[in-house]
Short mmCIF file of C-alpha atoms in Angstrom, two decimals:
data_model
loop_
_atom_site.label_atom_id
_atom_site.label_comp_id
_atom_site.label_asym_id
_atom_site.label_seq_id
_atom_site.Cartn_x
_atom_site.Cartn_y
_atom_site.Cartn_z
CA MET C 1 -136.95 153.22 193.45
CA ASN C 2 -133.73 152.01 195.12
CA GLN C 3 -132.50 151.35 190.93
CA VAL C 4 -133.28 154.60 189.88
CA ASN C 5 -131.48 156.27 192.83
CA LEU C 6 -128.29 153.89 192.28
CA VAL C 7 -128.41 155.26 188.83
CA GLY C 8 -128.19 158.99 189.44
CA GLN C 9 -125.09 158.19 192.42
CA ILE C 10 -123.45 156.55 189.50
CA GLY C 11 -124.02 159.34 187.51
CA ASP C 12 -123.25 162.11 189.88
CA LEU C 13 -119.49 159.82 190.79
CA LYS C 14 -118.54 159.94 187.16
CA GLU C 15 -119.92 163.65 186.79
CA ILE C 16 -116.87 164.07 189.96
CA ASP C 17 -114.60 162.01 188.40
CA TYR C 18 -114.91 163.85 185.04
CA ARG C 19 -114.30 167.17 186.85
CA ASN C 20 -110.92 165.48 189.15
CA THR C 21 -109.42 164.40 186.17
CA LEU C 22 -109.85 168.11 184.46
CA ALA C 23 -107.99 169.31 187.28
CA ILE C 24 -105.38 167.40 187.43
CA ALA C 25 -104.65 167.77 183.71
CA THR C 26 -104.98 170.94 183.93
CA LEU C 27 -102.35 171.58 186.60
CA ILE C 28 -99.67 169.16 185.22
CA GLU C 29 -100.60 171.13 181.95
CA LEU C 30 -99.99 174.80 183.05
CA LEU C 31 -96.17 173.43 185.60
CA ILE C 32 -95.05 172.14 182.39
CA GLU C 33 -96.51 175.50 180.38
CA LYS C 34 -94.89 177.34 183.23
CA ASN C 35 -91.07 175.41 182.99
CA VAL C 36 -91.74 174.26 186.25
CA ILE C 37 -91.77 170.61 185.01
CA THR C 38 -91.00 168.36 181.62
CA ARG C 39 -93.45 165.77 180.25
CA GLN C 40 -90.56 163.27 180.37
CA GLU C 41 -89.99 164.64 184.21
CA PHE C 42 -93.93 163.51 185.29
CA ALA C 43 -93.94 160.85 183.13
CA ARG C 44 -91.29 159.37 184.60
CA LYS C 45 -92.23 159.98 188.30
CA SER C 46 -96.10 158.63 187.03
CA TYR C 47 -93.74 155.38 186.12
CA TYR C 48 -92.13 155.11 189.32
CA LEU C 49 -94.92 156.00 191.57
CA ASP C 50 -97.21 152.99 189.42
CA ASN C 51 -94.59 150.22 190.02
CA MET C 52 -94.95 151.15 194.01
CA SER C 53 -96.71 149.15 196.45
CA LEU C 54 -99.68 150.10 198.43
CA GLU C 55 -97.60 150.05 201.49
CA GLU C 56 -94.72 151.95 199.95
CA LEU C 57 -97.11 154.73 198.78
CA LYS C 58 -98.67 154.99 202.48
CA GLN C 59 -95.10 155.52 203.40
CA LEU C 60 -94.47 157.97 201.50
CA ARG C 61 -97.46 159.93 201.85
CA THR C 62 -96.96 159.74 205.77
CA GLY C 63 -93.08 160.95 205.10
CA CYS C 64 -91.50 157.27 207.35
#
């Protein structure tokens, strides 16, 4: 029974992950459509953040 419950929970997490990803992609597309940001700016910032250490990300988040 625990295995069935675990499979159900994994399915729920997949659904939540999909919905969160869809929401983020939608926001990005709207920002680009409204000329708030460009795809190039988004790509540069993504690359920059992806290459930061966890400690740097924490500092960026807290504003320290």
